[in-house]
PDB file of C-alpha atoms in Angstrom:
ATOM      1  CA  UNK A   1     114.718  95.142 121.055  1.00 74.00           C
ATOM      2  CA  UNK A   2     115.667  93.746 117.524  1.00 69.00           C
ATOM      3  CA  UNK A   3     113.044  90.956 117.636  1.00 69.00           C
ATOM      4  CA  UNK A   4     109.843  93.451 119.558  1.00 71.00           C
ATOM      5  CA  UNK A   5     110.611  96.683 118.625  1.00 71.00           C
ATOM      6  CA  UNK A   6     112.601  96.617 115.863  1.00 75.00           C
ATOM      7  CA  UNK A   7     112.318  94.377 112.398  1.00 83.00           C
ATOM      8  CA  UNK A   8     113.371  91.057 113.633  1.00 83.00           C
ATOM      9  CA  UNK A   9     115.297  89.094 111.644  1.00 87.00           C
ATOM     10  CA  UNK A  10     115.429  91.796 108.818  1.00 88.00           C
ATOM     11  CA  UNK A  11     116.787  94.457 111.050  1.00 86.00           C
ATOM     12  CA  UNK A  12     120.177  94.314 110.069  1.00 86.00           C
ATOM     13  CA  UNK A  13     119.215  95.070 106.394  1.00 87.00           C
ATOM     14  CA  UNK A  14     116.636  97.462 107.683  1.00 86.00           C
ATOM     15  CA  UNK A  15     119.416  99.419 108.931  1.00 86.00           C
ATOM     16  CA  UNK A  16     121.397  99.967 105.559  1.00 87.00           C
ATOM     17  CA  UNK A  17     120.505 103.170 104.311  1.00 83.00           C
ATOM     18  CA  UNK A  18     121.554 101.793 101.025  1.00 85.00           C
ATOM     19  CA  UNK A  19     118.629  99.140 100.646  1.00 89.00           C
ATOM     20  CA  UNK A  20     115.631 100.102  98.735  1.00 88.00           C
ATOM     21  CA  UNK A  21     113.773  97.549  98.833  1.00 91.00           C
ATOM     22  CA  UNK A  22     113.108  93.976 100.240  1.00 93.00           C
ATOM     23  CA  UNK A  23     110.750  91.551  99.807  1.00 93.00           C
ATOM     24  CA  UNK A  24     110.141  87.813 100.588  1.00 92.00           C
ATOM     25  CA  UNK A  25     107.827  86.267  98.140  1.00 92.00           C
ATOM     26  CA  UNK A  26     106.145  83.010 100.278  1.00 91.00           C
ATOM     27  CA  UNK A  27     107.063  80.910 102.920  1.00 90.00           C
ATOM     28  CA  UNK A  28     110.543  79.863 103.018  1.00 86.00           C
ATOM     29  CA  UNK A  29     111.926  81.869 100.594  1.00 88.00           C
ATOM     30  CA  UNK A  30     114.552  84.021 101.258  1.00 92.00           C
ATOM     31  CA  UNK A  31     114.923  87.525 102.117  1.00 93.00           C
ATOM     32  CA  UNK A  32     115.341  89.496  98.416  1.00 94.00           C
ATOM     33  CA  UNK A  33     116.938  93.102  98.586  1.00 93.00           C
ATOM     34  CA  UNK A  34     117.660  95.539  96.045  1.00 91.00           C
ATOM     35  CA  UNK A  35     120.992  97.788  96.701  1.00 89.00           C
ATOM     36  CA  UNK A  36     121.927 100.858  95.529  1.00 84.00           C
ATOM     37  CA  UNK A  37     125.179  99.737  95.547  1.00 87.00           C
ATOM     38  CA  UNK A  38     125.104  96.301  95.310  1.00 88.00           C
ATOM     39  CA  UNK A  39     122.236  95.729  93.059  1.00 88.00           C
ATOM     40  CA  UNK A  40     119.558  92.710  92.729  1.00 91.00           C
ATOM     41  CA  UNK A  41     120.815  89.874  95.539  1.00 92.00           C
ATOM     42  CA  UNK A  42     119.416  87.348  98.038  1.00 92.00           C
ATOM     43  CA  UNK A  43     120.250  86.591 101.306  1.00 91.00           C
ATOM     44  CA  UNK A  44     121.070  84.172 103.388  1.00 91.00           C
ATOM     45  CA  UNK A  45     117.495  84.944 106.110  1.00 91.00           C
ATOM     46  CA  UNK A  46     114.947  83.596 105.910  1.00 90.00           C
ATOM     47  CA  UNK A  47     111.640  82.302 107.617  1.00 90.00           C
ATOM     48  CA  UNK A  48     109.893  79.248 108.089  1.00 89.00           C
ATOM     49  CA  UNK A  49     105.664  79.434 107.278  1.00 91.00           C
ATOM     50  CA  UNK A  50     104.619  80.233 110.763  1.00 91.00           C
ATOM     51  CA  UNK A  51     107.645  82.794 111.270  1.00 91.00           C
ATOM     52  CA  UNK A  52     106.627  84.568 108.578  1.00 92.00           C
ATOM     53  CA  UNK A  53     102.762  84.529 108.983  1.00 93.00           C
ATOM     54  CA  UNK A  54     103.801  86.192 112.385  1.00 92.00           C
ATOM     55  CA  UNK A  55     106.024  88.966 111.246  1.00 91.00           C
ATOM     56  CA  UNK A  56     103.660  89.528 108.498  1.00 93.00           C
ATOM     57  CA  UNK A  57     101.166  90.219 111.190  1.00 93.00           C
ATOM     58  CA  UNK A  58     103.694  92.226 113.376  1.00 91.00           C
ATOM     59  CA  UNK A  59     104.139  94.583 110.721  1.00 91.00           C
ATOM     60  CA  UNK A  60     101.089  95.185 109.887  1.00 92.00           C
ATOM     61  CA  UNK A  61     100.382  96.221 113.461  1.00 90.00           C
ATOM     62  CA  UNK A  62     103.131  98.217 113.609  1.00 89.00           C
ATOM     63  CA  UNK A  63     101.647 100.228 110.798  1.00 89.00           C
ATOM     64  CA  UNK A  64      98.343 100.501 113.178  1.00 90.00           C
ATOM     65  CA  UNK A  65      96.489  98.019 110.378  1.00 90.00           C
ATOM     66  CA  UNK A  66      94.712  94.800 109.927  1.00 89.00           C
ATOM     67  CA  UNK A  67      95.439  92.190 108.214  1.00 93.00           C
ATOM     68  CA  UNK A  68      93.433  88.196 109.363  1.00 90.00           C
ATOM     69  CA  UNK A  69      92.438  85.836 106.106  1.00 88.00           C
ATOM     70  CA  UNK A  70      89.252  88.055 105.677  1.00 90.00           C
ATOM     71  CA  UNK A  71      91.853  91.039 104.850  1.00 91.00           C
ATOM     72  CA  UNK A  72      94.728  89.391 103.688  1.00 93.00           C
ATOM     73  CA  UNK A  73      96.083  91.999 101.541  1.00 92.00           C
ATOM     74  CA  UNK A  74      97.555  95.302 103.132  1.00 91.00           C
ATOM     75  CA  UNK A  75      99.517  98.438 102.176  1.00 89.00           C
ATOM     76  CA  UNK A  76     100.835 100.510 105.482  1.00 87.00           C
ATOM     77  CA  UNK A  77     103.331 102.846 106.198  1.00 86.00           C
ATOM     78  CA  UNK A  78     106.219 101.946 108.953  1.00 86.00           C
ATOM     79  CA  UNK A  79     106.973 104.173 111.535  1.00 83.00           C
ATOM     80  CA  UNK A  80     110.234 104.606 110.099  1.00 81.00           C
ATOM     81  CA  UNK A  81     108.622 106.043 106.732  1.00 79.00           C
ATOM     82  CA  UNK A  82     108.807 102.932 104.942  1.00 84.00           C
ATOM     83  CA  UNK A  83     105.971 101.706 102.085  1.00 87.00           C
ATOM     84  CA  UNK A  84     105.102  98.008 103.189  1.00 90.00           C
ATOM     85  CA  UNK A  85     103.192  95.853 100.937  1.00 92.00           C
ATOM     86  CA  UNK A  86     101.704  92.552 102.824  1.00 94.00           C
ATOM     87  CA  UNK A  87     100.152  89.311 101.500  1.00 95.00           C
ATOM     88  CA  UNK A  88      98.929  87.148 104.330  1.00 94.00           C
ATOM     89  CA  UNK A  89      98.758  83.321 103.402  1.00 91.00           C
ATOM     90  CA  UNK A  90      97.902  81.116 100.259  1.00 89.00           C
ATOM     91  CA  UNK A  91      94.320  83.090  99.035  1.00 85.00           C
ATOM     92  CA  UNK A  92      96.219  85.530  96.534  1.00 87.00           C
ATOM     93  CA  UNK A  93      99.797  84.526  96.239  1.00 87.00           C
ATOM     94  CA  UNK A  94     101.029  81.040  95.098  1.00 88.00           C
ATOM     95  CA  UNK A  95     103.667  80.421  97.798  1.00 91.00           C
ATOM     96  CA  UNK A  96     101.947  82.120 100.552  1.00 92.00           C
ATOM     97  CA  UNK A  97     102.318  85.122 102.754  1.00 93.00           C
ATOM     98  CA  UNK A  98     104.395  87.334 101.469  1.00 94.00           C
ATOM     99  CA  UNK A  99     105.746  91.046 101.935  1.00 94.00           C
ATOM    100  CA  UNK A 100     107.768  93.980 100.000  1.00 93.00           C
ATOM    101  CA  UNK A 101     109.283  96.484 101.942  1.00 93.00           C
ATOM    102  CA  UNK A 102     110.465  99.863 100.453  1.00 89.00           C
ATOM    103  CA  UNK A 103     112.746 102.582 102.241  1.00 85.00           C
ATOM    104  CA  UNK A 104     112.773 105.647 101.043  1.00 75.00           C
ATOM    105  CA  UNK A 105     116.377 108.079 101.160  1.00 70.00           C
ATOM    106  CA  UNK A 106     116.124 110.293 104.326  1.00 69.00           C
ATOM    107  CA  UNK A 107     116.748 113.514 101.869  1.00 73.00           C
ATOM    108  CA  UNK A 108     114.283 113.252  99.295  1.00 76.00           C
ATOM    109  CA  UNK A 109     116.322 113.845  95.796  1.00 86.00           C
ATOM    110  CA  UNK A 110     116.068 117.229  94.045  1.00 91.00           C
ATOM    111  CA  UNK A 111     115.050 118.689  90.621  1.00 95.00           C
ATOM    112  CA  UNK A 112     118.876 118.969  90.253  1.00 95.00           C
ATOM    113  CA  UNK A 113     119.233 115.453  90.968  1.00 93.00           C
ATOM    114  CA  UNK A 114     116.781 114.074  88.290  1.00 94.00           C
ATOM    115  CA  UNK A 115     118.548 116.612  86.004  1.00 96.00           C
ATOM    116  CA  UNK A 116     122.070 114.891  86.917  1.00 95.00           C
ATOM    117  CA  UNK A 117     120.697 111.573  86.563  1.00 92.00           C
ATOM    118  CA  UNK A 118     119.295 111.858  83.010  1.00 94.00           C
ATOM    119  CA  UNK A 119     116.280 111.083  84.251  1.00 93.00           C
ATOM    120  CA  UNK A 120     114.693 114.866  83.313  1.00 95.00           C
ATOM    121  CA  UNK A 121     116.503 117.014  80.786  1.00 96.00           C
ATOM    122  CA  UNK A 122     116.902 120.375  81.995  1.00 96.00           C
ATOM    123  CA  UNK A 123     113.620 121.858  79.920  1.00 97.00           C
ATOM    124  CA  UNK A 124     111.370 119.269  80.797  1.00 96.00           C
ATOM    125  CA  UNK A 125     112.063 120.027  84.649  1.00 96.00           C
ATOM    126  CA  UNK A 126     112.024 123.640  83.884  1.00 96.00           C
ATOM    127  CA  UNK A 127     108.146 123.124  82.090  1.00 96.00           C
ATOM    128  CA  UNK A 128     107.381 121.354  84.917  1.00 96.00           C
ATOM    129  CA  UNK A 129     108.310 123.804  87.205  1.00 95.00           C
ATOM    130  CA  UNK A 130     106.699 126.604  85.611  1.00 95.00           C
ATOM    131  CA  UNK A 131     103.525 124.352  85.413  1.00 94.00           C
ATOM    132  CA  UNK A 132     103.626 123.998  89.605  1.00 92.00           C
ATOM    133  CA  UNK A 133     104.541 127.324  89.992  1.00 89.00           C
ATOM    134  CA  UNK A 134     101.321 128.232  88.282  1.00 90.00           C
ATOM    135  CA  UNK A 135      98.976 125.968  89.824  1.00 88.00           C
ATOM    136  CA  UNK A 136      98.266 124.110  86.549  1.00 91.00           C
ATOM    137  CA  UNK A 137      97.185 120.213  86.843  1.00 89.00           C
ATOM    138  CA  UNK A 138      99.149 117.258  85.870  1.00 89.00           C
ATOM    139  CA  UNK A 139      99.014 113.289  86.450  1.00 91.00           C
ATOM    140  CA  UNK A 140     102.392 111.428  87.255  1.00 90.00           C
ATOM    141  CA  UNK A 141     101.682 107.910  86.345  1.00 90.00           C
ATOM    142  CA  UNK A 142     103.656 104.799  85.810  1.00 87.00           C
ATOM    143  CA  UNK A 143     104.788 101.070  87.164  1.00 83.00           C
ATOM    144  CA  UNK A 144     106.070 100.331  90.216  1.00 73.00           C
ATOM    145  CA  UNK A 145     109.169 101.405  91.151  1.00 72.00           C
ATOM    146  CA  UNK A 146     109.117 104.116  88.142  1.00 83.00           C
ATOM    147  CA  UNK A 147     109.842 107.522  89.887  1.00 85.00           C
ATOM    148  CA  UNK A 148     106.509 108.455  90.744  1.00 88.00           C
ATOM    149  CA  UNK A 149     107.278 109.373  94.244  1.00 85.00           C
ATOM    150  CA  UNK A 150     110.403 110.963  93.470  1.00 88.00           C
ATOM    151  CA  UNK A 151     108.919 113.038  91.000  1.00 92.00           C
ATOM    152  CA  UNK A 152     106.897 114.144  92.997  1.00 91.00           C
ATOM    153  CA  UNK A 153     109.196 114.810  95.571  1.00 89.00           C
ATOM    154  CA  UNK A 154     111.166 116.299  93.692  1.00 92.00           C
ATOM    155  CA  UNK A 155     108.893 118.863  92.035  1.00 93.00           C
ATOM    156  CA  UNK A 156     107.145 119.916  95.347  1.00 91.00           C
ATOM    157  CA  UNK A 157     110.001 122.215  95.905  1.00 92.00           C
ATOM    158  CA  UNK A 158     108.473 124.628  93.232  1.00 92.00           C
ATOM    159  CA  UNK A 159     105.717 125.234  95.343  1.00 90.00           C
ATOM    160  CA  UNK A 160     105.452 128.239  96.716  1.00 87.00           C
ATOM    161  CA  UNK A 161     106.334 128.261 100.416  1.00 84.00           C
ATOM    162  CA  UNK A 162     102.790 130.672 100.634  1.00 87.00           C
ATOM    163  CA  UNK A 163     100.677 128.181  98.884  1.00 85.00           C
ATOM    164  CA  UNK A 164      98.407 125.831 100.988  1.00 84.00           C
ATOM    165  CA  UNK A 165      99.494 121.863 100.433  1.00 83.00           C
ATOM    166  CA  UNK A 166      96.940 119.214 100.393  1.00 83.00           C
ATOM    167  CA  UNK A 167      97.806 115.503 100.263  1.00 81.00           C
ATOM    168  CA  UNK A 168      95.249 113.074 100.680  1.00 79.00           C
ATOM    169  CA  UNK A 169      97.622 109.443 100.331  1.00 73.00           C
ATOM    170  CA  UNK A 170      96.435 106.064 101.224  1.00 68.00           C
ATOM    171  CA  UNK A 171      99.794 105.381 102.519  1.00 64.00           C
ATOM    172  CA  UNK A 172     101.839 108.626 103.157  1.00 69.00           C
ATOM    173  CA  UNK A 173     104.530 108.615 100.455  1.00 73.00           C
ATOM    174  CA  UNK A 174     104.998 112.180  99.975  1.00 77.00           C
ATOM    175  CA  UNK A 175     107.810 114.388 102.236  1.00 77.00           C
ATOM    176  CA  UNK A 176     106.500 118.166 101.175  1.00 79.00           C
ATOM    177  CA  UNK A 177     109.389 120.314 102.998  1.00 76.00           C
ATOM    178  CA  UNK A 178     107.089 122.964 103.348  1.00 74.00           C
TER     179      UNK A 178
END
């Protein structure tokens, strides 16, 4: 079940609620997670150049996509909500195929959470609020692993429960609980 169904050898650290992300960056490197307890640390799995090439590939069907040297680059959504990013061999990474999975918290976090976290102050959430509630337009930008997504998130509880919600994503990111 672990090695067909599941997340082979990463399973076990698929599991963790805690982990937010993991990533192996070429062939026989070592699994790379980042905690929320724990923080930044490397394991001790890893996979050999044809072991990954073939969970690479697993994963990607998994997520009902592609990926062969003529599409070596993929981003897919798990079943279990996670954002996968896959590199298939040596064409754009130096140390071949390589992947970053992130897993997202089963309860999205709340206005009141950002708020907690310093991350909003209370009048920039409340702005932002009043701009949703309104139906005026913004752009959430930034770098990877910035907050986009849980911005987002987060503010989609001001919408109206009335309101019509359209989200076009190339990899579903967003949980509206509307």
């Amino acid at each position: 079940i672990r090695d067909f169904i599941r997340y082979d050898k990463v399973d076990g650290v698929m599991q963790d609620n805690q982990v937010e992300d993991l990533s192996v960056d070429g062939w026989d490197g070592n699994v790379f997670i980042v905690h929320s307890k724990y923080e930044q640390m490397i394991t001790n799995v890893s996979f050999g150049k044809e072991d990954l090439d073939e969970f690479v590939t697993a994963l990607a069907q998994k997520a009902k996509k592609g990926i062969s040297k003529r599409q070596p680059n993929v981003d897919a959504t798990l079943e279990d909500g996670s954002r996968a990013i896959l590199m298939l061999g040596d064409e754009i990474t130096d140390k071949g195929t390589s992947f970053t999975i992130r897993q997202f918290n089963n309860i999205p976090f709340t206005p009141v959470d950002l708020i907690n976290w310093n991350t909003y102050s209370i009048d920039e959430m409340v702005y932002l609020w009043l701009c949703v509630e309104n139906g005026k337009s913004g752009i959430i930008a930034g770098g990877t692993a910035s907050g986009k997504t849980t911005t987002l998130n987060a503010i989609s509880l001001f919408i109206p429960a009335t309101k019509k919600i359209v989200s076009i994503e190339d990899t579903r990111e967003l949980e509206v609980p509307q």
